[in-house]
Amino acid sequence: MKKVTVPLDTRSYDILIGEDLIPYFPIHLEGILTRNFLAIITDKNVEKTHLSRLVKALSASGIETKILSIDPGEGSKSWKTLQMTVDWMLANKIERNDIVVALGGGVVGDLVGFAAAILRRGIRFIQCPTSLLAQVDSSVGGKTGINSVHGKNLVGAFYQPSQVISDISTLHTINERDFLAGYGEVVKYGLLGDYDFYCWLEKNFTKIKERDTQTLITAVAHSCEMKAEIVVNDEKEYGDRALLNLGHTFCHALETATGYSDRMLHGEGVAIGCILAFDLSAKMKLSSQEDPVRIKKHFSDMGMMSSIKEISGLLPDADTLVELMFQDKKVVNGKLNLILTKGIGKAFIARDIDPVLIKSVINESLAS
Ligand code: GLY
């Protein structure tokens, strides 16, 4: 097992990454529980695959549980499900010192984290992420929240968990597409700030594809170390935390264009967005022409999408996609800031990007 600490003073917490951690869950609660009780919130898919192992382990240690299972999918990051979750916690007399466990992927983690942040002005919560994307990104760093009719993640709070327990065994039950989408976020860490890690991923791609446990533990732990370092230096994203959004402005435009449907998963959009960021950086002569070619080759070795053209169904033209990019949070005074790169592992925040250049890389990606 590996342990990564997020040192945030009185709100510091550990991320535990290992094989079969769920059956040993009670061991990791020592010193944290104030009574033998845990609330668990999961979704109806994860309920079938992992909930019984968790409940069995807790009950064998005399820990009573109350369980809420929500509908799976992005639709649950809503006011309606938030209200239902908070009311459920109040109806079940979850106390100020109790802990709620978010067992599931990014949706469960974001929703439960936000519910924990507002219940009785804040109760503690533990992230137990069961998808690769949640293990390397959303469970770490304290971004919690729901979506609004005005856009994704527009209502929420920075609220750090008390612990993150990432059981790598859960990655053996997710489908190939979800696994690879999560892998897009793993590669992102190498691309944004660690050339050696990116080379290690290229070298180990077969083991990662086969989901070799030790290789995955190393990849998840390193991703968490990198995220922890960035979060500790800029918890509320006034500066360098934005580097974690490499590829995301392109991705958000594509998500809007595809209606947040399964035509393109978030992690797939991040992978395509990273390539576009490298294409744009190369076009602006900030980085080499070889970098995007090399990254596309790695994605293709992994069986991942790397261009807009690979997204199924009709897409808007480049003008419309650029317009959608201008809806992003990174637009300041009408100017678009983007995460670009001076090479693999060297991302930076670039200001006032020329929309004509963006349009040109999007057109190339639509045609490639
Ligand atoms: N997912 C990006 C962040 O946590 O800042």
Coordinates of C-alpha atoms and ligand atoms in Angstrom, one line a residue:
M1 CA 0.0 0.0 0.0
K2 CA 1.2 3.6 -0.7
K3 CA 0.3 6.6 1.3
V4 CA 0.3 10.2 0.0
T5 CA -0.3 13.0 2.4
V6 CA -2.0 16.2 1.5
P7 CA -0.5 18.6 4.0
L8 CA -3.1 21.3 4.6
D9 CA -2.3 22.2 8.2
T10 CA -5.3 21.3 10.4
R11 CA -7.1 19.9 7.4
S12 CA -4.3 17.5 6.3
Y13 CA -5.3 14.1 5.2
D14 CA -3.9 10.8 3.8
I15 CA -4.7 9.2 0.5
L16 CA -4.3 5.4 0.9
I17 CA -3.7 3.5 -2.4
G18 CA -3.5 -0.3 -2.4
E19 CA -5.1 -3.6 -3.3
D20 CA -8.1 -4.8 -1.4
L21 CA -8.4 -1.9 1.0
I22 CA -12.2 -2.1 1.3
P23 CA -12.2 -5.4 3.3
Y24 CA -9.8 -3.7 5.7
F25 CA -11.7 -0.4 5.9
P26 CA -12.2 -0.4 9.7
I27 CA -8.4 -0.5 10.3
H28 CA -8.1 2.9 8.5
L29 CA -10.9 4.4 10.7
E30 CA -9.0 4.0 13.9
G31 CA -8.8 7.2 15.8
I32 CA -11.2 8.9 13.4
L33 CA -14.6 7.5 14.4
T34 CA -16.3 9.0 17.5
R35 CA -19.0 6.4 17.6
N36 CA -19.4 3.0 15.9
F37 CA -21.4 4.4 13.1
L38 CA -20.8 5.4 9.4
A39 CA -23.2 6.7 6.8
I40 CA -22.4 5.4 3.3
I41 CA -23.6 7.0 0.1
T42 CA -23.1 5.2 -3.2
D43 CA -24.9 4.7 -6.5
K44 CA -27.0 1.9 -7.8
N45 CA -24.1 0.4 -9.9
V46 CA -21.4 0.6 -7.3
E47 CA -23.9 -0.8 -4.8
K48 CA -24.0 -4.0 -6.8
T49 CA -20.2 -4.4 -7.1
H50 CA -18.6 -3.1 -3.9
L51 CA -21.1 -2.1 -1.2
S52 CA -21.6 -5.5 0.4
R53 CA -17.8 -6.0 0.9
L54 CA -17.6 -2.7 2.7
V55 CA -20.7 -3.2 4.9
K56 CA -19.5 -6.8 5.8
A57 CA -16.1 -5.5 6.9
L58 CA -17.6 -2.7 9.0
S59 CA -20.2 -4.9 10.6
A60 CA -17.6 -7.5 11.5
S61 CA -15.9 -4.7 13.4
G62 CA -19.1 -3.7 15.1
I63 CA -19.6 -0.5 13.0
E64 CA -23.3 0.1 12.2
T65 CA -24.1 1.6 8.8
K66 CA -26.9 3.6 7.2
I67 CA -26.9 3.4 3.4
L68 CA -28.2 5.7 0.6
S69 CA -27.9 4.6 -3.0
I70 CA -28.5 7.3 -5.6
D71 CA -29.1 7.0 -9.4
P72 CA -25.8 6.6 -11.3
G73 CA -24.7 9.3 -13.8
E74 CA -24.1 13.0 -14.1
G75 CA -27.8 13.8 -13.6
S76 CA -27.4 13.1 -9.9
K77 CA -25.1 16.2 -9.5
S78 CA -28.3 18.2 -9.2
W79 CA -30.2 20.4 -6.6
K80 CA -32.8 17.6 -6.5
T81 CA -30.4 14.8 -5.5
L82 CA -28.5 17.2 -3.2
Q83 CA -31.7 18.1 -1.3
M84 CA -32.7 14.4 -1.1
T85 CA -29.2 13.5 0.2
V86 CA -29.2 16.2 2.8
D87 CA -32.8 15.4 3.9
W88 CA -31.8 11.7 4.1
M89 CA -28.9 12.5 6.4
L90 CA -31.0 14.6 8.6
A91 CA -33.8 12.0 8.7
N92 CA -31.2 9.5 9.8
K93 CA -29.9 11.7 12.5
I94 CA -26.4 12.0 11.1
E95 CA -24.6 14.0 13.8
R96 CA -22.0 16.8 13.5
N97 CA -19.2 14.4 14.5
D98 CA -20.3 11.6 12.2
I99 CA -18.5 10.6 9.0
V100 CA -20.1 10.0 5.6
V101 CA -18.3 7.8 3.1
A102 CA -18.6 8.6 -0.6
L103 CA -18.3 5.2 -2.3
G104 CA -18.2 5.6 -6.0
G105 CA -16.9 7.6 -8.9
G106 CA -16.7 11.3 -9.5
V107 CA -20.4 12.0 -9.3
V108 CA -20.9 10.4 -5.9
G109 CA -17.7 12.0 -4.6
D110 CA -18.6 15.5 -5.8
L111 CA -22.2 15.3 -4.5
V112 CA -21.5 13.7 -1.2
G113 CA -18.5 16.1 -0.5
F114 CA -20.8 19.1 -1.1
A115 CA -23.6 17.5 1.1
A116 CA -21.1 17.0 3.8
A117 CA -19.8 20.6 3.5
I118 CA -23.3 22.0 4.1
L119 CA -24.8 19.5 6.6
R120 CA -24.8 21.1 10.0
R121 CA -22.3 23.5 8.6
G122 CA -19.9 20.7 7.8
I123 CA -19.4 17.1 8.8
R124 CA -16.4 14.9 7.9
F125 CA -16.4 12.7 4.8
I126 CA -14.2 10.0 3.4
Q127 CA -13.7 9.5 -0.3
C128 CA -13.6 5.9 -1.4
P129 CA -13.3 6.3 -5.1
T130 CA -14.0 3.3 -7.3
S131 CA -13.1 4.7 -10.8
L132 CA -9.7 5.5 -12.1
L133 CA -10.8 9.1 -12.9
A134 CA -12.0 9.6 -9.3
Q135 CA -8.8 8.0 -7.8
V136 CA -6.4 10.2 -9.7
D137 CA -8.4 13.4 -9.8
S138 CA -11.9 14.2 -8.3
S139 CA -11.4 12.5 -4.9
V140 CA -8.3 14.6 -4.2
G141 CA -8.1 18.3 -3.6
G142 CA -11.5 19.1 -2.2
K143 CA -13.5 20.3 -5.2
T144 CA -17.1 19.4 -4.4
G145 CA -20.4 20.5 -6.0
I146 CA -23.3 20.0 -8.4
N147 CA -24.3 21.2 -11.8
S148 CA -26.8 24.0 -12.5
V149 CA -28.9 24.7 -15.6
H150 CA -26.3 27.4 -16.3
G151 CA -23.4 24.9 -16.5
K152 CA -21.3 22.2 -15.0
N153 CA -19.9 22.4 -11.4
L154 CA -21.2 25.9 -11.0
V155 CA -22.5 25.3 -7.4
G156 CA -20.1 23.9 -4.8
A157 CA -17.4 24.4 -2.2
F158 CA -13.8 23.7 -1.6
Y159 CA -14.2 21.1 1.2
Q160 CA -11.4 18.6 1.9
P161 CA -12.1 15.0 2.8
S162 CA -10.8 13.5 6.1
Q163 CA -9.2 10.6 4.2
V164 CA -9.2 9.1 0.7
I165 CA -9.2 5.3 0.5
S166 CA -8.4 4.2 -3.1
D167 CA -8.9 0.4 -3.5
I168 CA -7.1 -0.4 -6.7
S169 CA -9.0 -3.7 -6.9
T170 CA -12.1 -1.7 -7.9
L171 CA -10.4 -0.9 -11.1
H172 CA -10.7 -4.5 -12.2
T173 CA -14.5 -4.2 -12.4
I174 CA -14.8 -1.1 -14.5
N175 CA -15.3 -1.4 -18.3
E176 CA -12.5 -0.7 -20.8
R177 CA -13.9 2.6 -22.0
D178 CA -14.3 4.1 -18.4
F179 CA -10.8 2.8 -17.5
L180 CA -9.2 4.5 -20.6
A181 CA -11.1 7.7 -20.0
G182 CA -9.7 7.8 -16.4
Y183 CA -6.2 7.1 -17.9
G184 CA -6.6 10.3 -19.9
E185 CA -6.3 12.1 -16.5
V186 CA -3.3 10.1 -15.5
V187 CA -1.4 11.0 -18.7
K188 CA -2.4 14.6 -18.1
Y189 CA -0.1 14.7 -15.0
G190 CA 2.9 13.6 -17.0
L191 CA 2.1 16.1 -19.8
L192 CA 1.6 19.0 -17.5
G193 CA 4.5 18.6 -15.1
D194 CA 6.6 15.5 -15.2
Y195 CA 8.4 14.3 -18.3
D196 CA 9.9 11.3 -16.6
F197 CA 6.5 10.1 -15.4
Y198 CA 5.2 10.5 -19.0
C199 CA 8.1 8.3 -20.3
W200 CA 7.4 5.8 -17.5
L201 CA 3.7 5.6 -18.7
E202 CA 4.8 5.1 -22.3
K203 CA 7.2 2.3 -21.2
N204 CA 4.6 0.6 -19.1
F205 CA 1.6 0.9 -21.4
T206 CA 1.1 -2.8 -21.7
K207 CA 1.0 -3.4 -18.0
I208 CA -1.4 -0.5 -17.5
K209 CA -3.6 -1.8 -20.3
E210 CA -3.6 -5.2 -18.5
R211 CA -4.4 -3.4 -15.3
D212 CA -1.5 -4.9 -13.4
T213 CA -2.1 -4.0 -9.8
Q214 CA 1.4 -2.8 -8.8
T215 CA 1.7 -0.7 -11.9
L216 CA -1.7 0.9 -11.3
I217 CA -0.8 1.6 -7.6
T218 CA 2.4 3.4 -8.8
A219 CA 0.5 5.4 -11.5
V220 CA -2.3 6.4 -9.1
A221 CA 0.0 7.2 -6.2
H222 CA 2.2 9.4 -8.5
S223 CA -0.8 11.2 -9.9
C224 CA -2.0 11.9 -6.4
E225 CA 1.4 13.1 -5.3
M226 CA 1.5 15.6 -8.2
K227 CA -2.1 16.7 -7.5
A228 CA -1.4 17.1 -3.7
E229 CA 1.6 19.3 -4.4
I230 CA -0.3 21.6 -6.7
V231 CA -3.4 21.7 -4.4
V232 CA -1.2 22.5 -1.3
N233 CA 0.3 25.5 -3.1
D234 CA -3.0 26.9 -4.5
E235 CA -5.9 25.2 -2.8
K236 CA -8.6 27.6 -4.2
E237 CA -7.2 27.9 -7.8
Y238 CA -6.0 31.5 -7.8
G239 CA -3.0 30.4 -9.8
D240 CA -1.1 27.2 -10.6
R241 CA -4.0 24.8 -9.7
A242 CA -5.3 25.8 -13.1
L243 CA -2.5 23.7 -14.7
L244 CA -4.6 20.7 -13.7
N245 CA -7.1 21.9 -16.3
L246 CA -4.7 21.1 -19.2
G247 CA -7.0 20.1 -22.1
H248 CA -10.1 20.9 -20.2
T249 CA -11.3 24.1 -22.0
F250 CA -11.3 22.1 -25.3
C251 CA -13.0 19.2 -23.4
H252 CA -15.7 21.4 -21.9
A253 CA -16.6 22.8 -25.4
L254 CA -16.8 19.2 -26.8
E255 CA -18.8 18.1 -23.8
T256 CA -21.4 20.9 -24.4
A257 CA -21.4 20.0 -28.1
T258 CA -22.1 16.3 -27.4
G259 CA -24.6 17.1 -24.7
Y260 CA -22.6 15.4 -21.9
S261 CA -23.7 12.1 -23.5
D262 CA -21.8 8.9 -23.8
R263 CA -20.7 10.0 -27.3
M264 CA -17.6 11.4 -25.4
L265 CA -16.7 10.7 -21.8
H266 CA -15.0 13.5 -19.7
G267 CA -11.7 11.7 -19.7
E268 CA -11.8 11.1 -23.4
G269 CA -12.4 14.8 -23.9
V270 CA -9.5 15.6 -21.6
A271 CA -7.2 13.3 -23.8
I272 CA -8.4 15.0 -27.0
G273 CA -8.1 18.4 -25.3
C274 CA -4.5 17.6 -24.3
I275 CA -3.6 16.8 -27.9
L276 CA -5.2 20.0 -29.0
A277 CA -3.3 22.0 -26.4
F278 CA 0.0 20.4 -27.7
D279 CA -1.1 21.0 -31.3
L280 CA -1.8 24.7 -30.5
S281 CA 1.5 25.1 -28.6
A282 CA 3.4 23.6 -31.6
K283 CA 1.6 25.9 -34.0
M284 CA 2.5 28.9 -31.8
K285 CA 6.2 27.6 -31.8
L286 CA 6.2 27.2 -28.1
S287 CA 6.9 23.5 -28.3
S288 CA 8.1 21.0 -30.8
Q289 CA 6.0 19.6 -33.6
E290 CA 7.0 16.0 -32.5
D291 CA 5.3 16.2 -29.1
P292 CA 1.7 15.9 -30.3
V293 CA 2.7 13.1 -32.7
R294 CA 4.4 11.3 -29.9
I295 CA 1.4 11.7 -27.5
K296 CA -1.1 10.6 -30.2
K297 CA 1.0 7.4 -30.7
H298 CA 0.8 6.7 -27.0
F299 CA -3.0 7.2 -27.0
S300 CA -3.3 5.0 -30.0
D301 CA -1.1 2.3 -28.3
M302 CA -3.6 2.4 -25.4
G303 CA -6.6 2.3 -27.7
M304 CA -7.7 5.8 -26.9
M305 CA -9.3 8.5 -29.0
S306 CA -6.9 11.4 -29.9
S307 CA -8.8 13.6 -32.4
I308 CA -12.2 15.3 -32.6
K309 CA -13.0 13.3 -35.7
E310 CA -13.1 10.1 -33.7
I311 CA -16.2 11.3 -31.7
S312 CA -19.3 9.6 -33.1
G313 CA -22.1 11.6 -34.6
L314 CA -22.4 15.1 -35.9
L315 CA -20.4 17.9 -34.4
P316 CA -20.6 21.7 -34.7
D317 CA -18.0 23.5 -36.9
A318 CA -14.8 25.0 -35.5
D319 CA -16.4 28.5 -35.2
T320 CA -19.1 27.1 -32.9
L321 CA -16.6 25.1 -30.9
V322 CA -14.4 28.2 -30.4
E323 CA -17.5 30.1 -29.3
L324 CA -18.2 27.4 -26.7
M325 CA -14.6 27.7 -25.5
F326 CA -15.3 31.3 -24.8
Q327 CA -17.9 30.3 -22.2
D328 CA -15.2 28.8 -20.1
K329 CA -14.2 30.0 -16.6
K330 CA -10.8 30.9 -18.0
V331 CA -12.2 33.7 -20.0
V332 CA -11.2 37.0 -18.3
N333 CA -12.4 40.3 -19.7
G334 CA -13.4 38.6 -22.9
K335 CA -9.9 37.1 -23.4
L336 CA -9.3 33.4 -23.4
N337 CA -6.6 32.0 -21.2
L338 CA -5.5 28.5 -21.9
I339 CA -3.1 25.9 -20.4
L340 CA -0.4 25.5 -23.1
T341 CA 3.0 23.9 -23.0
K342 CA 6.7 24.4 -23.7
G343 CA 7.1 20.7 -24.1
I344 CA 6.0 17.5 -22.4
G345 CA 6.0 18.2 -18.6
K346 CA 6.2 22.0 -19.1
A347 CA 2.6 23.4 -19.0
F348 CA 1.9 27.0 -18.2
I349 CA -1.0 29.5 -18.2
A350 CA -1.1 31.3 -21.5
R351 CA -3.1 34.6 -21.7
D352 CA -5.2 36.0 -24.5
I353 CA -5.0 33.3 -27.1
D354 CA -5.8 34.2 -30.7
P355 CA -9.1 32.4 -31.6
V356 CA -8.0 32.1 -35.2
L357 CA -5.2 29.8 -34.2
I358 CA -7.5 27.7 -32.0
K359 CA -9.9 27.4 -34.9
S360 CA -7.2 26.2 -37.1
V361 CA -6.1 23.3 -34.7
I362 CA -9.8 22.4 -34.2
N363 CA -10.2 22.2 -38.0
E364 CA -7.2 20.0 -38.3
S365 CA -8.5 17.7 -35.6
L366 CA -11.9 17.5 -37.3
A367 CA -10.2 16.4 -40.5
S368 CA -7.5 14.1 -39.2
Ligands
GLY1 N1 -9.9 18.6 -11.4 C1 -9.1 19.8 -11.3 C2 -8.9 20.2 -9.9 O1 -9.2 19.5 -9.0 O2 -8.4 21.3 -9.7

